[in-house]
mmCIF file of C-alpha atoms in Angstrom:
data_model
loop_
_atom_site.group_PDB
_atom_site.id
_atom_site.type_symbol
_atom_site.label_atom_id
_atom_site.label_comp_id
_atom_site.label_asym_id
_atom_site.label_seq_id
_atom_site.Cartn_x
_atom_site.Cartn_y
_atom_site.Cartn_z
ATOM 1 C CA MET K 21 19.630 10.871 11.594
ATOM 2 C CA ALA K 22 20.955 13.211 8.912
ATOM 3 C CA GLN K 23 23.723 14.387 11.313
ATOM 4 C CA ALA K 24 24.574 10.809 12.227
ATOM 5 C CA LEU K 25 25.024 9.927 8.545
ATOM 6 C CA ASN K 26 27.207 13.025 8.067
ATOM 7 C CA THR K 27 29.305 12.037 11.095
ATOM 8 C CA ALA K 28 29.764 8.494 9.723
ATOM 9 C CA LEU K 29 30.999 9.851 6.377
ATOM 10 C CA ARG K 30 33.283 12.378 8.043
ATOM 11 C CA GLU K 31 34.909 9.839 10.332
ATOM 12 C CA ALA K 32 35.378 7.318 7.552
ATOM 13 C CA MET K 33 37.065 9.959 5.372
ATOM 14 C CA GLU K 34 39.323 11.011 8.271
ATOM 15 C CA GLU K 35 40.380 7.396 8.918
ATOM 16 C CA ASP K 36 40.877 6.292 5.323
ATOM 17 C CA GLU K 37 42.070 8.558 2.516
ATOM 18 C CA ARG K 38 40.766 6.056 -0.028
ATOM 19 C CA VAL K 39 37.152 6.991 0.900
ATOM 20 C CA VAL K 40 35.677 9.427 -1.675
ATOM 21 C CA VAL K 41 32.177 10.849 -1.868
ATOM 22 C CA PHE K 42 30.495 12.013 -5.035
ATOM 23 C CA GLY K 43 27.112 12.467 -6.636
ATOM 24 C CA GLU K 44 24.699 15.244 -7.702
ATOM 25 C CA ASP K 45 25.028 18.400 -5.591
ATOM 26 C CA VAL K 46 26.955 16.624 -2.784
ATOM 27 C CA GLY K 47 29.875 19.059 -2.919
ATOM 28 C CA ALA K 48 29.425 22.717 -2.071
ATOM 29 C CA LEU K 49 25.681 22.346 -1.491
ATOM 30 C CA GLY K 50 26.070 19.333 0.820
ATOM 31 C CA GLY K 51 23.336 17.305 -0.892
ATOM 32 C CA VAL K 52 19.599 17.915 -1.113
ATOM 33 C CA PHE K 53 19.233 16.628 2.466
ATOM 34 C CA ARG K 54 22.584 18.043 3.640
ATOM 35 C CA ILE K 55 23.980 14.580 4.400
ATOM 36 C CA THR K 56 27.362 15.604 2.927
ATOM 37 C CA ASP K 57 27.339 19.127 4.391
ATOM 38 C CA GLY K 58 30.856 20.441 4.992
ATOM 39 C CA LEU K 59 32.681 17.420 3.609
ATOM 40 C CA ALA K 60 34.013 19.227 0.481
ATOM 41 C CA ALA K 61 35.272 22.101 2.622
ATOM 42 C CA ALA K 62 36.906 19.714 5.055
ATOM 43 C CA PHE K 63 38.484 17.222 2.637
ATOM 44 C CA GLY K 64 38.707 19.112 -0.619
ATOM 45 C CA ASP K 65 37.158 18.792 -4.048
ATOM 46 C CA ASP K 66 39.254 15.693 -4.789
ATOM 47 C CA ARG K 67 37.454 13.649 -2.145
ATOM 48 C CA CYS K 68 33.943 15.115 -2.164
ATOM 49 C CA PHE K 69 32.733 16.427 -5.480
ATOM 50 C CA ASP K 70 29.725 17.028 -7.709
ATOM 51 C CA THR K 71 28.938 15.004 -10.794
ATOM 52 C CA PRO K 72 26.803 15.639 -13.861
ATOM 53 C CA LEU K 73 23.147 14.541 -13.679
ATOM 54 C CA ALA K 74 23.991 11.147 -15.002
ATOM 55 C CA GLU K 75 23.348 8.309 -12.531
ATOM 56 C CA ALA K 76 24.646 5.577 -14.800
ATOM 57 C CA GLY K 77 27.856 7.567 -15.116
ATOM 58 C CA ILE K 78 28.082 7.984 -11.353
ATOM 59 C CA ALA K 79 27.814 4.235 -10.797
ATOM 60 C CA GLY K 80 30.146 3.362 -13.642
ATOM 61 C CA PHE K 81 32.741 5.859 -12.394
ATOM 62 C CA ALA K 82 32.508 4.276 -8.938
ATOM 63 C CA VAL K 83 33.204 0.841 -10.468
ATOM 64 C CA GLY K 84 36.407 2.178 -12.070
ATOM 65 C CA MET K 85 37.535 3.950 -8.897
ATOM 66 C CA ALA K 86 36.831 0.872 -6.776
ATOM 67 C CA MET K 87 38.913 -1.283 -9.167
ATOM 68 C CA GLY K 88 41.662 1.304 -8.836
ATOM 69 C CA GLY K 89 41.777 1.020 -5.034
ATOM 70 C CA PHE K 90 39.377 3.695 -3.845
ATOM 71 C CA ARG K 91 36.335 3.165 -1.623
ATOM 72 C CA PRO K 92 33.590 5.266 -3.295
ATOM 73 C CA VAL K 93 30.489 6.367 -1.476
ATOM 74 C CA ILE K 94 28.014 7.601 -4.108
ATOM 75 C CA GLU K 95 24.647 9.288 -3.654
ATOM 76 C CA MET K 96 21.587 8.786 -5.820
ATOM 77 C CA GLN K 97 19.713 11.972 -5.095
ATOM 78 C CA PHE K 98 16.278 10.279 -4.838
ATOM 79 C CA ASP K 99 15.196 6.637 -4.938
ATOM 80 C CA ALA K 100 13.798 6.557 -8.485
ATOM 81 C CA PHE K 101 16.648 8.662 -9.839
ATOM 82 C CA ALA K 102 18.780 5.512 -9.386
ATOM 83 C CA TYR K 103 16.971 3.531 -12.049
ATOM 84 C CA PRO K 104 19.186 4.770 -14.898
ATOM 85 C CA ALA K 105 22.126 3.387 -12.888
ATOM 86 C CA PHE K 106 20.526 -0.045 -12.403
ATOM 87 C CA GLU K 107 22.269 -1.580 -15.376
ATOM 88 C CA GLN K 108 25.653 -0.683 -13.969
ATOM 89 C CA ILE K 109 24.587 -1.867 -10.478
ATOM 90 C CA ALA K 110 23.106 -5.176 -11.583
ATOM 91 C CA SER K 111 25.534 -6.070 -14.367
ATOM 92 C CA HIS K 112 28.829 -4.862 -12.931
ATOM 93 C CA VAL K 113 28.693 -3.715 -9.290
ATOM 94 C CA ALA K 114 26.905 -6.802 -8.128
ATOM 95 C CA LYS K 115 28.766 -9.356 -10.304
ATOM 96 C CA MET K 116 32.408 -8.254 -10.370
ATOM 97 C CA ARG K 117 33.627 -10.458 -7.541
ATOM 98 C CA ASN K 118 31.925 -13.526 -9.006
ATOM 99 C CA ARG K 119 33.025 -12.626 -12.536
ATOM 100 C CA THR K 120 36.687 -12.432 -11.467
ATOM 101 C CA ARG K 121 36.519 -15.640 -9.328
ATOM 102 C CA GLY K 122 36.862 -13.604 -6.171
ATOM 103 C CA ARG K 123 39.929 -11.668 -7.230
ATOM 104 C CA VAL K 124 38.269 -8.220 -7.621
ATOM 105 C CA GLY K 125 35.884 -6.872 -5.078
ATOM 106 C CA LEU K 126 34.076 -3.549 -5.356
ATOM 107 C CA PRO K 127 33.903 -1.755 -1.966
ATOM 108 C CA ILE K 128 31.228 0.704 -3.116
ATOM 109 C CA VAL K 129 28.427 2.196 -0.982
ATOM 110 C CA ILE K 130 25.402 3.351 -2.964
ATOM 111 C CA ARG K 131 23.390 5.715 -0.770
ATOM 112 C CA VAL K 132 19.731 5.929 -1.764
ATOM 113 C CA PRO K 133 17.315 8.285 0.014
ATOM 114 C CA TYR K 134 14.058 6.352 -0.319
ATOM 115 C CA ALA K 135 10.415 5.850 0.629
ATOM 116 C CA GLY K 136 7.613 8.327 1.299
ATOM 117 C CA GLY K 137 6.111 10.346 4.072
ATOM 118 C CA ILE K 138 7.566 13.729 3.105
ATOM 119 C CA GLY K 139 4.959 14.943 0.655
ATOM 120 C CA GLY K 140 7.067 14.110 -2.353
ATOM 121 C CA VAL K 141 5.787 13.046 -5.733
ATOM 122 C CA GLU K 142 6.627 9.995 -7.806
ATOM 123 C CA HIS K 143 10.347 9.529 -8.563
ATOM 124 C CA HIS K 144 10.938 11.060 -5.089
ATOM 125 C CA SER K 145 9.102 8.540 -2.874
ATOM 126 C CA ASP K 146 9.655 5.074 -4.307
ATOM 127 C CA SER K 147 10.455 2.037 -2.185
ATOM 128 C CA SER K 148 12.892 0.323 -4.492
ATOM 129 C CA GLU K 149 14.505 -2.116 -2.090
ATOM 130 C CA ALA K 150 13.146 -5.246 -3.822
ATOM 131 C CA TYR K 151 15.097 -4.549 -7.007
ATOM 132 C CA TYR K 152 18.393 -4.587 -5.117
ATOM 133 C CA ALA K 153 17.446 -7.396 -2.703
ATOM 134 C CA HIS K 154 16.660 -9.609 -5.726
ATOM 135 C CA THR K 155 20.134 -9.026 -7.196
ATOM 136 C CA PRO K 156 22.746 -11.489 -5.857
ATOM 137 C CA GLY K 157 26.013 -9.813 -4.977
ATOM 138 C CA LEU K 158 24.495 -6.817 -3.171
ATOM 139 C CA LYS K 159 23.998 -6.196 0.486
ATOM 140 C CA VAL K 160 20.927 -4.105 1.221
ATOM 141 C CA VAL K 161 20.769 -2.053 4.386
ATOM 142 C CA THR K 162 18.123 0.238 5.789
ATOM 143 C CA PRO K 163 18.406 1.839 9.244
ATOM 144 C CA ALA K 164 15.392 2.841 11.367
ATOM 145 C CA THR K 165 17.164 4.547 14.259
ATOM 146 C CA VAL K 166 19.806 7.322 14.493
ATOM 147 C CA ASP K 167 22.318 5.011 16.108
ATOM 148 C CA ASP K 168 21.901 2.375 13.419
ATOM 149 C CA ALA K 169 22.226 5.005 10.679
ATOM 150 C CA TYR K 170 25.689 5.844 12.012
ATOM 151 C CA SER K 171 26.762 2.326 12.742
ATOM 152 C CA LEU K 172 25.480 0.622 9.652
ATOM 153 C CA LEU K 173 26.975 3.309 7.364
ATOM 154 C CA ARG K 174 30.390 2.847 9.033
ATOM 155 C CA ASP K 175 30.013 -0.920 8.482
ATOM 156 C CA ALA K 176 28.985 -0.390 4.856
ATOM 157 C CA ILE K 177 32.043 1.744 4.080
ATOM 158 C CA ASP K 178 34.284 -0.878 5.740
ATOM 159 C CA ASP K 179 32.718 -3.736 3.799
ATOM 160 C CA PRO K 180 34.814 -5.271 1.000
ATOM 161 C CA ASP K 181 31.765 -5.682 -1.239
ATOM 162 C CA PRO K 182 29.054 -3.381 -2.583
ATOM 163 C CA VAL K 183 26.315 -2.179 -0.226
ATOM 164 C CA VAL K 184 23.084 -0.425 -1.186
ATOM 165 C CA PHE K 185 22.416 1.864 1.771
ATOM 166 C CA MET K 186 18.789 2.894 1.744
ATOM 167 C CA GLU K 187 18.025 5.934 3.932
ATOM 168 C CA PRO K 188 14.347 6.498 4.935
ATOM 169 C CA LYS K 189 13.850 10.177 4.060
ATOM 170 C CA LYS K 190 11.122 10.787 6.592
ATOM 171 C CA LEU K 191 13.484 9.682 9.392
ATOM 172 C CA TYR K 192 16.254 12.199 8.460
ATOM 173 C CA TRP K 193 14.882 14.505 11.163
ATOM 174 C CA SER K 194 14.502 11.830 13.851
ATOM 175 C CA LYS K 195 16.475 12.207 17.082
ATOM 176 C CA SER K 196 18.415 9.843 19.339
ATOM 177 C CA ASP K 197 18.024 9.377 23.060
ATOM 178 C CA SER K 198 21.499 7.950 23.503
ATOM 179 C CA GLY K 199 23.394 11.235 23.192
ATOM 180 C CA ARG K 200 26.460 9.639 21.570
ATOM 181 C CA LEU K 201 27.063 7.657 18.421
ATOM 182 C CA SER K 202 28.592 4.186 18.551
ATOM 183 C CA ARG K 203 28.607 0.904 16.696
ATOM 184 C CA THR K 204 25.328 -0.978 17.400
ATOM 185 C CA GLY K 205 25.689 -4.365 15.715
ATOM 186 C CA PRO K 206 27.033 -6.068 12.599
ATOM 187 C CA PHE K 207 25.380 -6.588 9.265
ATOM 188 C CA GLY K 208 22.879 -9.427 9.204
ATOM 189 C CA ARG K 209 21.578 -9.176 12.760
ATOM 190 C CA ALA K 210 18.046 -7.955 13.375
ATOM 191 C CA ALA K 211 17.018 -6.122 16.545
ATOM 192 C CA VAL K 212 14.009 -6.778 18.746
ATOM 193 C CA ARG K 213 12.783 -3.224 19.408
ATOM 194 C CA ARG K 214 9.927 -4.321 21.631
ATOM 195 C CA ALA K 215 9.353 -7.675 23.342
ATOM 196 C CA GLY K 216 5.896 -9.319 23.230
ATOM 197 C CA ARG K 217 4.210 -12.687 23.374
ATOM 198 C CA ASP K 218 1.068 -12.524 21.124
ATOM 199 C CA VAL K 219 2.244 -11.526 17.646
ATOM 200 C CA THR K 220 5.464 -10.615 15.847
ATOM 201 C CA LEU K 221 5.550 -7.444 13.740
ATOM 202 C CA VAL K 222 8.422 -7.589 11.242
ATOM 203 C CA ALA K 223 9.421 -4.160 9.877
ATOM 204 C CA TYR K 224 12.425 -2.348 8.448
ATOM 205 C CA GLY K 225 13.439 1.246 7.721
ATOM 206 C CA PRO K 226 10.556 3.684 7.646
ATOM 207 C CA THR K 227 7.997 1.230 8.958
ATOM 208 C CA VAL K 228 9.693 0.458 12.257
ATOM 209 C CA PRO K 229 8.291 3.589 14.022
ATOM 210 C CA VAL K 230 4.865 2.765 12.542
ATOM 211 C CA ALA K 231 5.073 -0.776 13.918
ATOM 212 C CA LEU K 232 6.025 0.549 17.354
ATOM 213 C CA ASP K 233 3.064 2.943 17.293
ATOM 214 C CA ALA K 234 0.763 0.072 16.370
ATOM 215 C CA ALA K 235 2.203 -2.062 19.143
ATOM 216 C CA ARG K 236 1.461 0.628 21.715
ATOM 217 C CA ALA K 237 -2.086 1.120 20.395
ATOM 218 C CA ALA K 238 -2.680 -2.607 20.464
ATOM 219 C CA GLU K 239 -2.063 -2.717 24.205
ATOM 220 C CA GLU K 240 -5.528 -1.211 24.704
ATOM 221 C CA GLU K 241 -6.996 -4.228 22.838
ATOM 222 C CA GLY K 242 -5.043 -6.685 24.954
ATOM 223 C CA TRP K 243 -2.361 -7.527 22.395
ATOM 224 C CA ASP K 244 1.232 -7.960 23.578
ATOM 225 C CA VAL K 245 3.184 -7.218 20.359
ATOM 226 C CA GLU K 246 6.845 -7.945 19.588
ATOM 227 C CA VAL K 247 8.495 -5.674 17.019
ATOM 228 C CA VAL K 248 11.478 -6.964 15.024
ATOM 229 C CA ASP K 249 13.552 -4.394 13.092
ATOM 230 C CA LEU K 250 15.442 -6.228 10.273
ATOM 231 C CA ARG K 251 18.200 -3.522 9.944
ATOM 232 C CA THR K 252 19.507 -5.408 6.892
ATOM 233 C CA ILE K 253 17.303 -6.959 4.227
ATOM 234 C CA VAL K 254 20.351 -8.726 2.706
ATOM 235 C CA PRO K 255 21.708 -10.548 4.592
ATOM 236 C CA PHE K 256 18.437 -11.597 6.168
ATOM 237 C CA ASP K 257 18.371 -12.603 9.839
ATOM 238 C CA ASP K 258 16.274 -15.777 9.670
ATOM 239 C CA ALA K 259 17.317 -16.793 13.195
ATOM 240 C CA THR K 260 15.890 -13.736 14.979
ATOM 241 C CA VAL K 261 12.709 -13.634 12.966
ATOM 242 C CA THR K 262 12.066 -17.388 13.270
ATOM 243 C CA ALA K 263 12.743 -17.457 17.011
ATOM 244 C CA SER K 264 10.226 -14.610 17.524
ATOM 245 C CA VAL K 265 7.470 -16.110 15.397
ATOM 246 C CA ARG K 266 7.876 -19.558 16.874
ATOM 247 C CA ARG K 267 7.395 -17.947 20.294
ATOM 248 C CA THR K 268 4.387 -15.757 19.433
ATOM 249 C CA GLY K 269 2.716 -18.006 16.794
ATOM 250 C CA ARG K 270 1.610 -15.114 14.666
ATOM 251 C CA CYS K 271 3.353 -12.776 12.217
ATOM 252 C CA VAL K 272 2.489 -9.546 10.380
ATOM 253 C CA VAL K 273 5.010 -8.000 7.980
ATOM 254 C CA VAL K 274 4.903 -4.245 7.424
ATOM 255 C CA SER K 275 6.557 -2.472 4.458
ATOM 256 C CA GLU K 276 5.908 0.677 2.451
ATOM 257 C CA ALA K 277 6.638 -0.887 -0.888
ATOM 258 C CA ALA K 278 3.885 -2.329 -3.056
ATOM 259 C CA GLY K 279 2.916 -5.739 -1.742
ATOM 260 C CA PHE K 280 3.017 -7.807 -4.910
ATOM 261 C CA ALA K 281 6.376 -9.627 -5.306
ATOM 262 C CA GLY K 282 8.050 -7.421 -2.759
ATOM 263 C CA VAL K 283 10.360 -7.881 0.175
ATOM 264 C CA GLY K 284 7.327 -8.391 2.390
ATOM 265 C CA ALA K 285 6.310 -11.365 0.256
ATOM 266 C CA GLU K 286 9.738 -12.922 0.646
ATOM 267 C CA ILE K 287 9.614 -12.489 4.425
ATOM 268 C CA ALA K 288 6.141 -14.045 4.608
ATOM 269 C CA ALA K 289 7.332 -17.033 2.556
ATOM 270 C CA ARG K 290 10.393 -17.570 4.733
ATOM 271 C CA VAL K 291 8.308 -17.427 7.918
ATOM 272 C CA GLN K 292 5.774 -19.830 6.463
ATOM 273 C CA GLU K 293 8.505 -22.324 5.484
ATOM 274 C CA ARG K 294 10.346 -22.184 8.750
ATOM 275 C CA CYS K 295 7.575 -21.700 11.329
ATOM 276 C CA PHE K 296 4.651 -23.619 9.779
ATOM 277 C CA HIS K 297 4.033 -25.895 12.757
ATOM 278 C CA SER K 298 4.151 -22.967 15.165
ATOM 279 C CA LEU K 299 1.707 -20.697 13.360
ATOM 280 C CA HIS K 300 -1.789 -20.163 14.730
ATOM 281 C CA ALA K 301 -2.862 -17.992 11.770
ATOM 282 C CA PRO K 302 -1.675 -17.116 8.253
ATOM 283 C CA VAL K 303 1.247 -14.704 7.916
ATOM 284 C CA LEU K 304 -0.224 -11.362 6.883
ATOM 285 C CA ARG K 305 1.246 -8.302 5.186
ATOM 286 C CA VAL K 306 0.470 -4.617 5.549
ATOM 287 C CA THR K 307 2.062 -2.801 2.615
ATOM 288 C CA GLY K 308 1.782 0.063 0.218
ATOM 289 C CA LEU K 309 -0.803 -0.316 -2.505
ATOM 290 C CA ASP K 310 0.036 -1.871 -5.896
ATOM 291 C CA ILE K 311 0.030 1.467 -7.679
ATOM 292 C CA PRO K 312 2.553 4.109 -8.746
ATOM 293 C CA TYR K 313 3.320 6.437 -5.849
ATOM 294 C CA PRO K 314 0.349 8.752 -5.347
ATOM 295 C CA PRO K 315 0.249 12.565 -5.159
ATOM 296 C CA PRO K 316 1.236 14.073 -1.815
ATOM 297 C CA MET K 317 -2.301 14.748 -0.676
ATOM 298 C CA LEU K 318 -3.149 11.039 -1.026
ATOM 299 C CA GLU K 319 -0.018 9.384 0.269
ATOM 300 C CA HIS K 320 -1.545 8.802 3.713
ATOM 301 C CA HIS K 321 -3.947 6.327 2.060
ATOM 302 C CA HIS K 322 -0.999 4.493 0.511
ATOM 303 C CA LEU K 323 1.354 4.226 3.472
ATOM 304 C CA PRO K 324 0.845 1.590 6.170
ATOM 305 C CA ASP K 325 -0.313 3.080 9.477
ATOM 306 C CA ALA K 326 -1.246 1.824 12.901
ATOM 307 C CA ASP K 327 -4.924 1.462 12.008
ATOM 308 C CA ARG K 328 -4.187 -0.830 9.104
ATOM 309 C CA ILE K 329 -1.913 -2.919 11.280
ATOM 310 C CA LEU K 330 -4.601 -3.180 13.951
ATOM 311 C CA ASP K 331 -7.029 -4.323 11.283
ATOM 312 C CA ALA K 332 -4.554 -7.092 10.409
ATOM 313 C CA PHE K 333 -4.454 -8.125 14.045
ATOM 314 C CA ASP K 334 -8.232 -8.721 13.835
ATOM 315 C CA ARG K 335 -7.570 -11.389 11.219
ATOM 316 C CA LEU K 336 -5.034 -13.321 13.292
ATOM 317 C CA GLN K 337 -7.509 -15.795 14.811
ATOM 318 C CA ARG K 338 -6.554 -14.971 18.366
ATOM 319 C CA ASP K 339 -9.126 -17.343 19.758
ATOM 320 C CA ASP K 340 -7.549 -20.107 17.607
ATOM 321 C CA ARG K 341 -10.892 -20.917 15.986
ATOM 322 C CA PRO K 342 -11.064 -21.103 12.166
ATOM 323 C CA ASP K 343 -11.720 -17.736 10.628
ATOM 324 C CA THR K 344 -14.171 -18.233 7.752
ATOM 325 C CA ARG K 345 -14.755 -14.561 6.968
ATOM 326 C CA HIS K 346 -12.263 -14.521 4.079
ATOM 327 C CA LEU K 347 -13.337 -17.794 2.429
ATOM 328 C CA THR K 348 -15.143 -17.429 -0.842
ATOM 329 C CA LEU K 349 -18.074 -19.525 -2.076
ATOM 330 C CA GLY K 350 -15.678 -21.199 -4.527
ATOM 331 C CA GLY K 351 -13.071 -21.958 -1.829
ATOM 332 C CA ALA K 352 -12.711 -24.550 0.868
ATOM 333 C CA ALA K 353 -16.084 -23.580 2.449
#
């Protein structure tokens, strides 16, 4: 995936001299994860360059360059490093087109390596997608496959408005079976990665491979699981998710982020609103715990895995009889 992202940047810079890349250590070093490797040598220090360790300044500089006609692609070195830039992103990047009554768009791509699974510590493993998804004016993209990483980044750079491009760090070393990179599909369209008839697993970014592992494991228990990869959180593909859940009658949402008030909660609410009369069981979530990101030796307890997803399947009332195990004495029982 890392090479696919590098190729997408390189091709965009070859095709459009207005595309510029900057951030911390993205120049001569090529970035911490080498996503920008070789770009400074190929295109010069004017188009791929290092910045001070000042994320708010990086985002603010990008706003100015975009207003001046450039198409900046900026890198926030790690997910939580982007928080100092959030004021620029929420107050200016996201609002400029609305503030100017459509006259000024900001074609900025904000690349954010995010999520866990690499043995990193806090500030290096956050799942921060909810902050951006909750901010009107931003598109939020997160690829789960090598081909989508290339295609969605090309689309993001072409977009006339700002895109937060969230790259699952643990998938940087993933490989493609296709052998060649090409455009896969536009923003706003989810992909059915595995067809099934019993339950829909909705996942995005780093949890898509986890969902596929769980689907394969569930076959031994007789479950036929459909896996939907959102590809983009904003815009959200209600049509694909709704069609799948109405067909299967059950839905489990999988995300690495903390469950409370997260993207998973929004997906569960949307499914509940649109598929209520098709549901045979409550919509469930399998998420990270509601805690700051744990130390590396404990992150496997925090991250959703196939076992936790299979446990969720056990609560889906497959026999369609009421499940009273989770009712309390003070509840409906």
